């Protein structure tokens, strides 16, 4: 379909004809019908100037563009490029994530208008690169930027944000639970210096490692199956449902990490407040670090070392605080760590608590993979050699390329415009 009318009436007629032909007699076409039609639209700058000045024509253009697989605007000005991006960004609901790619100064308005701008350094200078969020040397690098780095970045950021909320909610909720036992007197279950190290020492290193290194599939696999990018487009990694799951996870863990040590201390007649709080914090630190370890797919010696150092930092920090008394006024923690580590029942308390926390997560993750697998799980199992007849994601036993799993062929791969 080509829109090149010389007057507003002619442009309107061309758009209405194109929309009517695309929709036919059945109203709005389905996704399958749009795939079968293979519609495309070509509009020139003169017609586009007429369209963008008329809100009704702009709505018609957007309505037909949503039915097309490709829309090409030729001989357009820099501001018209920006207006096209703005039309899609604010006219489509729910609001999409827009990407603009350019290599010259005339692309700068379009790049700055989009959610994400990519500049290509080339013969037209570096103006586009300086205005963009990301810079690449050649257009062909865009595929890896989006399907590998963009996808991994979305997964990492989504997981870290949800995990950070989870671990801090777990910590604060345990303080809230303790208020029921102290008659809302305002006293805290943890020593102040032990509490201050939770985010600074005990749990920060795995977050950094996860943010840098996590990847669920190999880069080659992500390029081979671009359908794996779809969960990010559909915001399946970060939404209200995921937030509710992590909040429920935090509440369940808080019940375990607080009431198991509380029950054991009560059953054994132990009343040392400092030892009690240190034991709860000890179990919490181990459980929280193992929770993020369960989310990791990139397992290596470094990831094991990071978890070990994070857990060990709790004992190191506690030993430092204990050794500073009486040089500094840390009398509330004097001898607490030694008493906590010197009693066998407390070691069993910590063991039972973090095992119970981890068992809940392992059971849920197993059930998800076993009975409600998503396409990523299918690819991971084939990548690790668990597919039928031990086939890999690259080739089958007869040497032919492996076809995408059925769960992936149902999804439409993303297109880059």
Short mmCIF file of C-alpha atoms in Angstrom, two decimals:
data_model
loop_
_atom_site.label_atom_id
_atom_site.label_comp_id
_atom_site.label_asym_id
_atom_site.label_seq_id
_atom_site.Cartn_x
_atom_site.Cartn_y
_atom_site.Cartn_z
CA UNK A 1 0.00 0.00 0.00
CA UNK A 2 1.34 3.39 -1.07
CA UNK A 3 0.10 6.67 0.37
CA UNK A 4 1.19 9.60 -1.82
CA UNK A 5 -1.89 11.78 -2.12
CA UNK A 6 -1.53 15.39 -3.20
CA UNK A 7 -4.41 16.64 -1.04
CA UNK A 8 -5.85 15.81 2.37
CA UNK A 9 -8.94 14.28 0.80
CA UNK A 10 -6.86 12.04 -1.45
CA UNK A 11 -4.65 10.96 1.46
CA UNK A 12 -7.73 10.19 3.55
CA UNK A 13 -9.23 8.16 0.72
CA UNK A 14 -6.04 6.15 0.28
CA UNK A 15 -5.84 5.39 3.99
CA UNK A 16 -9.50 4.40 4.25
CA UNK A 17 -9.15 2.13 1.22
CA UNK A 18 -6.08 0.46 2.67
CA UNK A 19 -7.73 -0.05 6.07
CA UNK A 20 -10.92 -1.40 4.49
CA UNK A 21 -8.98 -3.83 2.34
CA UNK A 22 -6.97 -5.08 5.30
CA UNK A 23 -9.96 -5.59 7.59
CA UNK A 24 -12.27 -6.98 4.93
CA UNK A 25 -15.74 -8.01 6.01
CA UNK A 26 -14.78 -9.50 9.35
CA UNK A 27 -13.79 -6.36 11.23
CA UNK A 28 -10.44 -6.34 13.06
CA UNK A 29 -8.24 -9.18 11.68
CA UNK A 30 -6.72 -11.72 14.03
CA UNK A 31 -2.98 -12.12 14.56
CA UNK A 32 -2.93 -15.15 12.25
CA UNK A 33 -4.76 -13.23 9.54
CA UNK A 34 -2.28 -10.35 9.80
CA UNK A 35 0.57 -12.84 9.37
CA UNK A 36 -1.06 -14.29 6.27
CA UNK A 37 -1.77 -10.88 4.71
CA UNK A 38 1.86 -9.66 4.89
CA UNK A 39 0.78 -6.03 4.74
CA UNK A 40 3.25 -3.17 4.31
CA UNK A 41 2.83 0.59 3.99
CA UNK A 42 4.90 3.13 2.07
CA UNK A 43 4.25 6.82 2.74
CA UNK A 44 6.19 9.81 1.44
CA UNK A 45 7.16 12.95 3.31
CA UNK A 46 4.62 15.23 1.60
CA UNK A 47 1.69 12.96 2.46
CA UNK A 48 3.05 12.46 5.95
CA UNK A 49 3.07 16.22 6.49
CA UNK A 50 -0.64 16.29 5.69
CA UNK A 51 -1.38 13.29 7.89
CA UNK A 52 0.46 14.49 10.99
CA UNK A 53 -1.28 17.88 10.87
CA UNK A 54 -4.70 16.21 11.09
CA UNK A 55 -5.49 14.18 14.25
CA UNK A 56 -8.10 12.10 12.40
CA UNK A 57 -5.65 11.16 9.64
CA UNK A 58 -2.98 10.43 12.24
CA UNK A 59 -5.36 8.00 13.95
CA UNK A 60 -6.10 6.32 10.60
CA UNK A 61 -2.39 6.01 9.83
CA UNK A 62 -1.72 4.44 13.22
CA UNK A 63 -4.66 2.07 12.86
CA UNK A 64 -3.38 0.78 9.53
CA UNK A 65 0.26 0.72 10.67
CA UNK A 66 -0.71 -1.67 13.48
CA UNK A 67 -1.99 -4.09 10.82
CA UNK A 68 1.28 -4.00 8.87
CA UNK A 69 4.47 -5.95 9.22
CA UNK A 70 6.52 -3.02 7.92
CA UNK A 71 5.95 0.71 7.52
CA UNK A 72 8.37 2.74 5.37
CA UNK A 73 8.44 6.53 5.37
CA UNK A 74 10.59 8.02 2.62
CA UNK A 75 11.89 11.56 2.10
CA UNK A 76 10.92 12.68 5.59
CA UNK A 77 12.38 15.50 7.67
CA UNK A 78 14.09 14.98 11.05
CA UNK A 79 11.04 16.32 12.88
CA UNK A 80 8.73 13.98 10.96
CA UNK A 81 10.86 11.06 12.13
CA UNK A 82 10.38 12.26 15.68
CA UNK A 83 6.63 12.64 15.16
CA UNK A 84 6.34 9.07 13.89
CA UNK A 85 8.06 7.75 17.00
CA UNK A 86 5.85 9.96 19.19
CA UNK A 87 2.73 8.76 17.38
CA UNK A 88 3.55 5.12 18.14
CA UNK A 89 4.82 5.79 21.66
CA UNK A 90 1.76 7.71 22.85
CA UNK A 91 -0.89 6.37 20.47
CA UNK A 92 -0.60 2.63 21.08
CA UNK A 93 -2.07 1.15 24.25
CA UNK A 94 -0.64 -0.38 26.31
CA UNK A 95 2.33 1.90 25.74
CA UNK A 96 5.03 0.02 23.80
CA UNK A 97 8.76 0.19 24.26
CA UNK A 98 10.05 2.15 21.26
CA UNK A 99 13.52 1.85 19.72
CA UNK A 100 15.03 4.35 17.29
CA UNK A 101 18.20 3.67 15.28
CA UNK A 102 20.12 6.27 13.31
CA UNK A 103 23.57 7.15 12.02
CA UNK A 104 23.39 10.90 11.30
CA UNK A 105 22.47 14.28 12.70
CA UNK A 106 19.04 14.12 11.05
CA UNK A 107 18.22 11.10 13.22
CA UNK A 108 18.90 12.83 16.55
CA UNK A 109 15.28 14.03 17.19
CA UNK A 110 13.99 10.51 16.52
CA UNK A 111 16.62 8.93 18.78
CA UNK A 112 15.92 11.27 21.68
CA UNK A 113 12.14 10.80 21.37
CA UNK A 114 12.22 7.01 21.64
CA UNK A 115 12.52 5.09 24.89
CA UNK A 116 15.82 3.60 23.69
CA UNK A 117 18.10 5.19 21.12
CA UNK A 118 20.87 3.41 19.24
CA UNK A 119 23.47 5.40 17.33
CA UNK A 120 25.62 3.97 14.56
CA UNK A 121 29.03 5.53 14.09
CA UNK A 122 29.75 5.95 10.41
CA UNK A 123 30.48 8.40 7.62
CA UNK A 124 27.83 10.89 8.76
CA UNK A 125 29.62 11.84 11.96
CA UNK A 126 29.06 11.10 15.63
CA UNK A 127 26.02 13.26 16.36
CA UNK A 128 23.71 10.25 16.53
CA UNK A 129 26.13 8.34 18.74
CA UNK A 130 26.44 11.22 21.18
CA UNK A 131 22.66 11.48 21.53
CA UNK A 132 21.97 7.75 21.80
CA UNK A 133 21.74 5.43 24.77
CA UNK A 134 23.85 2.81 23.02
CA UNK A 135 26.41 3.05 20.23
CA UNK A 136 27.39 0.37 17.73
CA UNK A 137 29.84 0.40 14.84
CA UNK A 138 27.70 -1.42 12.28
CA UNK A 139 24.01 -2.09 11.83
CA UNK A 140 24.52 -5.86 11.91
CA UNK A 141 25.58 -5.60 15.56
CA UNK A 142 22.03 -4.62 16.45
CA UNK A 143 20.88 -8.24 16.49
CA UNK A 144 23.32 -9.20 19.21
CA UNK A 145 22.71 -5.96 21.11
CA UNK A 146 18.99 -6.68 21.35
CA UNK A 147 18.72 -10.47 21.51
CA UNK A 148 21.71 -11.11 23.77
CA UNK A 149 22.71 -8.03 25.76
CA UNK A 150 19.27 -6.41 25.86
CA UNK A 151 17.55 -9.62 26.88
CA UNK A 152 20.11 -10.44 29.57
CA UNK A 153 19.98 -6.90 30.90
CA UNK A 154 16.20 -7.03 31.25
CA UNK A 155 16.33 -10.34 33.11
CA UNK A 156 19.11 -9.19 35.43
CA UNK A 157 17.53 -5.86 36.33
CA UNK A 158 14.09 -7.42 36.87
CA UNK A 159 15.46 -10.16 39.12
CA UNK A 160 17.68 -7.82 41.15
CA UNK A 161 14.89 -5.32 41.78
CA UNK A 162 12.51 -8.06 42.95
CA UNK A 163 15.21 -9.78 45.00
CA UNK A 164 16.22 -6.55 46.72
CA UNK A 165 12.60 -5.95 47.68
CA UNK A 166 12.31 -9.54 48.92
CA UNK A 167 15.38 -9.53 51.17
CA UNK A 168 14.64 -6.15 52.74
CA UNK A 169 11.01 -7.06 53.31
CA UNK A 170 12.19 -10.25 54.99
CA UNK A 171 14.45 -8.28 57.32
CA UNK A 172 11.90 -5.60 58.22
CA UNK A 173 9.02 -8.06 58.67
CA UNK A 174 11.08 -10.04 61.19
CA UNK A 175 11.42 -6.83 63.22
CA UNK A 176 7.67 -6.38 63.00
CA UNK A 177 7.02 -9.95 64.18
CA UNK A 178 9.30 -9.41 67.15
CA UNK A 179 7.19 -6.48 68.29
CA UNK A 180 4.41 -8.90 69.15
CA UNK A 181 6.76 -10.59 71.63
CA UNK A 182 8.20 -7.50 73.31
CA UNK A 183 4.89 -5.77 73.92
CA UNK A 184 5.68 -3.04 71.37
CA UNK A 185 8.36 -1.71 73.69
CA UNK A 186 10.53 -0.49 70.83
CA UNK A 187 13.44 -2.87 71.48
CA UNK A 188 14.94 -4.65 68.48
CA UNK A 189 15.73 -8.29 67.92
CA UNK A 190 19.15 -7.56 66.39
CA UNK A 191 22.13 -5.67 67.71
CA UNK A 192 22.35 -2.37 65.83
CA UNK A 193 25.79 -3.03 64.33
CA UNK A 194 24.83 -6.53 63.23
CA UNK A 195 21.67 -5.12 61.65
CA UNK A 196 23.62 -2.41 59.80
CA UNK A 197 25.77 -5.00 58.02
CA UNK A 198 22.86 -6.81 56.34
CA UNK A 199 22.87 -4.78 53.10
CA UNK A 200 26.43 -3.50 53.38
CA UNK A 201 28.30 -6.79 53.93
CA UNK A 202 26.18 -9.93 54.00
CA UNK A 203 24.10 -9.64 50.82
CA UNK A 204 25.60 -7.08 48.43
CA UNK A 205 28.26 -9.17 46.66
CA UNK A 206 25.94 -11.80 45.08
CA UNK A 207 23.80 -8.98 43.66
CA UNK A 208 26.82 -7.47 41.90
CA UNK A 209 27.92 -10.85 40.55
CA UNK A 210 24.39 -11.66 39.34
CA UNK A 211 24.08 -8.29 37.63
CA UNK A 212 27.32 -8.80 35.71
CA UNK A 213 27.40 -12.51 34.92
CA UNK A 214 23.90 -14.00 34.87
CA UNK A 215 22.70 -15.58 31.61
CA UNK A 216 20.12 -18.32 31.29
CA UNK A 217 21.16 -19.53 27.82
CA UNK A 218 24.30 -19.19 25.73
CA UNK A 219 24.55 -16.16 23.42
CA UNK A 220 24.54 -18.44 20.39
CA UNK A 221 21.29 -20.02 21.57
CA UNK A 222 19.66 -16.64 22.14
CA UNK A 223 20.57 -15.66 18.57
CA UNK A 224 19.33 -18.97 17.18
CA UNK A 225 15.94 -18.66 18.91
CA UNK A 226 14.92 -14.97 18.81
CA UNK A 227 11.54 -16.01 20.24
CA UNK A 228 13.26 -16.09 23.65
CA UNK A 229 13.13 -12.28 23.50
CA UNK A 230 9.33 -12.30 23.69
CA UNK A 231 9.02 -12.54 27.52
CA UNK A 232 10.79 -9.20 27.77
CA UNK A 233 8.46 -7.61 25.23
CA UNK A 234 5.48 -8.95 27.15
CA UNK A 235 6.96 -7.78 30.48
CA UNK A 236 6.72 -11.24 31.95
CA UNK A 237 9.83 -10.82 34.08
CA UNK A 238 8.70 -7.70 35.93
CA UNK A 239 5.02 -7.16 36.59
CA UNK A 240 2.52 -7.14 39.44
CA UNK A 241 2.23 -10.93 39.38
CA UNK A 242 5.99 -11.37 39.79
CA UNK A 243 5.98 -8.75 42.53
CA UNK A 244 3.21 -10.62 44.38
CA UNK A 245 5.14 -13.90 44.11
CA UNK A 246 8.30 -12.41 45.59
CA UNK A 247 6.33 -10.70 48.37
CA UNK A 248 4.65 -14.02 49.21
CA UNK A 249 8.07 -15.69 49.13
CA UNK A 250 9.43 -13.11 51.56
CA UNK A 251 6.50 -13.52 53.94
CA UNK A 252 6.82 -17.31 53.92
CA UNK A 253 10.55 -17.10 54.60
CA UNK A 254 10.01 -14.58 57.39
CA UNK A 255 7.58 -16.92 59.14
CA UNK A 256 10.16 -19.70 58.99
CA UNK A 257 13.21 -17.63 59.91
CA UNK A 258 11.48 -16.05 62.91
CA UNK A 259 9.25 -18.73 64.41
CA UNK A 260 11.58 -21.75 64.06
CA UNK A 261 14.38 -20.18 66.18
CA UNK A 262 11.78 -18.67 68.52
CA UNK A 263 10.20 -22.07 69.12
CA UNK A 264 13.54 -23.81 69.65
CA UNK A 265 14.71 -21.15 72.11
CA UNK A 266 11.43 -21.39 74.02
CA UNK A 267 11.55 -25.21 74.12
CA UNK A 268 15.09 -25.17 75.51
CA UNK A 269 14.49 -22.37 77.99
CA UNK A 270 17.15 -20.12 76.40
CA UNK A 271 16.68 -16.43 77.19
CA UNK A 272 19.86 -14.72 75.94
CA UNK A 273 18.51 -11.89 73.81
CA UNK A 274 21.77 -11.22 71.96
CA UNK A 275 22.30 -14.89 71.08
CA UNK A 276 18.68 -15.17 69.96
CA UNK A 277 18.91 -12.22 67.55
CA UNK A 278 22.29 -13.32 66.21
CA UNK A 279 20.93 -16.82 65.53
CA UNK A 280 17.96 -15.46 63.60
CA UNK A 281 20.23 -13.16 61.59
CA UNK A 282 22.64 -16.02 60.90
CA UNK A 283 19.89 -18.20 59.44
CA UNK A 284 18.49 -15.25 57.48
CA UNK A 285 21.85 -14.41 55.88
CA UNK A 286 22.37 -17.98 54.71
CA UNK A 287 18.81 -18.35 53.42
CA UNK A 288 18.81 -15.03 51.58
CA UNK A 289 22.10 -15.74 49.81
CA UNK A 290 20.95 -19.21 48.80
CA UNK A 291 17.71 -17.71 47.46
CA UNK A 292 19.60 -15.68 44.87
CA UNK A 293 21.85 -18.66 44.13
CA UNK A 294 18.75 -20.63 43.14
CA UNK A 295 17.89 -17.92 40.61
CA UNK A 296 21.28 -18.17 38.95
CA UNK A 297 21.74 -20.12 35.74
CA UNK A 298 25.38 -19.16 35.22
CA UNK A 299 26.98 -21.43 37.83
CA UNK A 300 30.76 -21.35 38.22
CA UNK A 301 33.48 -21.51 40.84
CA UNK A 302 33.27 -17.72 41.12
CA UNK A 303 29.54 -17.82 41.94
CA UNK A 304 30.18 -20.40 44.67
CA UNK A 305 33.00 -18.26 46.05
CA UNK A 306 30.79 -15.15 46.09
CA UNK A 307 28.08 -16.91 48.12
CA UNK A 308 30.70 -18.30 50.50
CA UNK A 309 32.30 -14.89 51.05
CA UNK A 310 28.93 -13.25 51.65
CA UNK A 311 27.96 -15.78 54.32
CA UNK A 312 31.44 -15.71 55.85
CA UNK A 313 31.29 -11.92 56.08
CA UNK A 314 28.60 -12.27 58.76
CA UNK A 315 30.96 -14.21 61.01
CA UNK A 316 33.90 -11.94 60.20
CA UNK A 317 31.90 -8.81 61.01
CA UNK A 318 30.60 -10.36 64.21
CA UNK A 319 34.13 -11.32 65.30
CA UNK A 320 35.34 -7.77 64.61
CA UNK A 321 32.54 -6.24 66.68
CA UNK A 322 33.17 -8.66 69.53
CA UNK A 323 36.91 -7.93 69.55
CA UNK A 324 36.39 -4.16 69.70
CA UNK A 325 34.92 -4.32 73.22
CA UNK A 326 35.96 -2.84 75.65
CA UNK A 327 38.02 -0.51 73.41
CA UNK A 328 34.76 0.82 71.98
CA UNK A 329 31.34 0.79 73.57
CA UNK A 330 30.08 -2.48 72.08
CA UNK A 331 29.10 -4.03 75.40
CA UNK A 332 25.74 -5.19 73.99
CA UNK A 333 27.60 -7.57 71.66
CA UNK A 334 30.36 -8.68 74.03
CA UNK A 335 30.68 -12.47 73.91
CA UNK A 336 27.52 -12.89 71.84
CA UNK A 337 29.15 -14.44 68.77
CA UNK A 338 31.20 -16.86 70.86
CA UNK A 339 28.08 -17.94 72.74
CA UNK A 340 26.16 -18.33 69.46
CA UNK A 341 28.81 -20.46 67.79
CA UNK A 342 29.72 -22.45 70.88
CA UNK A 343 26.31 -24.03 71.48
CA UNK A 344 25.46 -27.10 69.29
CA UNK A 345 21.71 -26.51 69.54
CA UNK A 346 22.16 -23.11 67.90
CA UNK A 347 23.99 -24.63 64.94
CA UNK A 348 21.11 -27.07 64.54
CA UNK A 349 18.68 -24.17 64.78
CA UNK A 350 20.43 -22.32 61.95
CA UNK A 351 20.63 -25.51 59.86
CA UNK A 352 16.97 -26.41 60.24
CA UNK A 353 15.86 -22.84 59.54
CA UNK A 354 17.73 -22.18 56.30
CA UNK A 355 17.06 -25.72 55.04
CA UNK A 356 13.33 -25.13 55.56
CA UNK A 357 13.57 -21.79 53.71
CA UNK A 358 15.49 -23.31 50.80
CA UNK A 359 13.22 -26.37 50.62
CA UNK A 360 10.22 -24.14 49.93
CA UNK A 361 12.04 -22.47 47.03
CA UNK A 362 13.36 -25.71 45.57
CA UNK A 363 9.90 -27.29 45.66
CA UNK A 364 8.31 -24.30 43.91
CA UNK A 365 11.02 -24.08 41.25
CA UNK A 366 10.83 -27.82 40.59
CA UNK A 367 7.04 -27.71 40.25
CA UNK A 368 7.30 -24.78 37.83
CA UNK A 369 9.81 -26.54 35.60
CA UNK A 370 8.09 -29.90 35.78
CA UNK A 371 4.44 -28.98 35.27
CA UNK A 372 4.40 -25.39 33.95
CA UNK A 373 7.54 -25.08 31.79
CA UNK A 374 8.08 -22.01 29.65
CA UNK A 375 10.01 -21.90 26.35
CA UNK A 376 13.20 -20.84 28.15
CA UNK A 377 13.13 -23.98 30.29
CA UNK A 378 12.72 -26.12 27.17
CA UNK A 379 15.72 -24.49 25.50
CA UNK A 380 17.82 -24.78 28.67
CA UNK A 381 17.20 -28.51 28.94
CA UNK A 382 18.05 -29.11 25.30
CA UNK A 383 21.11 -26.89 25.60
CA UNK A 384 22.32 -29.01 28.53
CA UNK A 385 21.73 -32.27 26.68
CA UNK A 386 18.45 -33.31 28.31
CA UNK A 387 16.39 -33.29 25.10
CA UNK A 388 15.09 -36.36 23.25
CA UNK A 389 17.91 -38.70 22.24
CA UNK A 390 20.44 -36.30 23.78
CA UNK A 391 20.11 -33.74 20.99
CA UNK A 392 21.68 -30.30 21.39
CA UNK A 393 20.22 -26.96 20.38
CA UNK A 394 22.55 -26.78 17.39
CA UNK A 395 22.17 -30.14 15.59
CA UNK A 396 20.32 -33.39 15.96
CA UNK A 397 21.76 -36.89 15.68
CA UNK A 398 21.46 -36.90 11.88
CA UNK A 399 23.37 -33.61 11.63
CA UNK A 400 20.40 -31.47 10.60
CA UNK A 401 19.62 -28.23 12.42
CA UNK A 402 17.22 -28.65 15.30
CA UNK A 403 13.77 -27.17 14.84
CA UNK A 404 12.46 -24.82 17.54
CA UNK A 405 10.41 -26.54 20.26
CA UNK A 406 6.62 -26.43 19.81
CA UNK A 407 6.35 -23.92 22.65
CA UNK A 408 8.47 -21.50 20.63
CA UNK A 409 6.95 -21.98 17.19
CA UNK A 410 3.64 -20.71 18.52
CA UNK A 411 5.19 -17.30 19.23
CA UNK A 412 5.94 -14.71 16.62
CA UNK A 413 9.57 -13.56 16.61
CA UNK A 414 10.22 -9.87 17.20
CA UNK A 415 10.88 -7.69 14.18
CA UNK A 416 13.27 -4.78 14.15
CA UNK A 417 12.30 -1.69 12.23
#
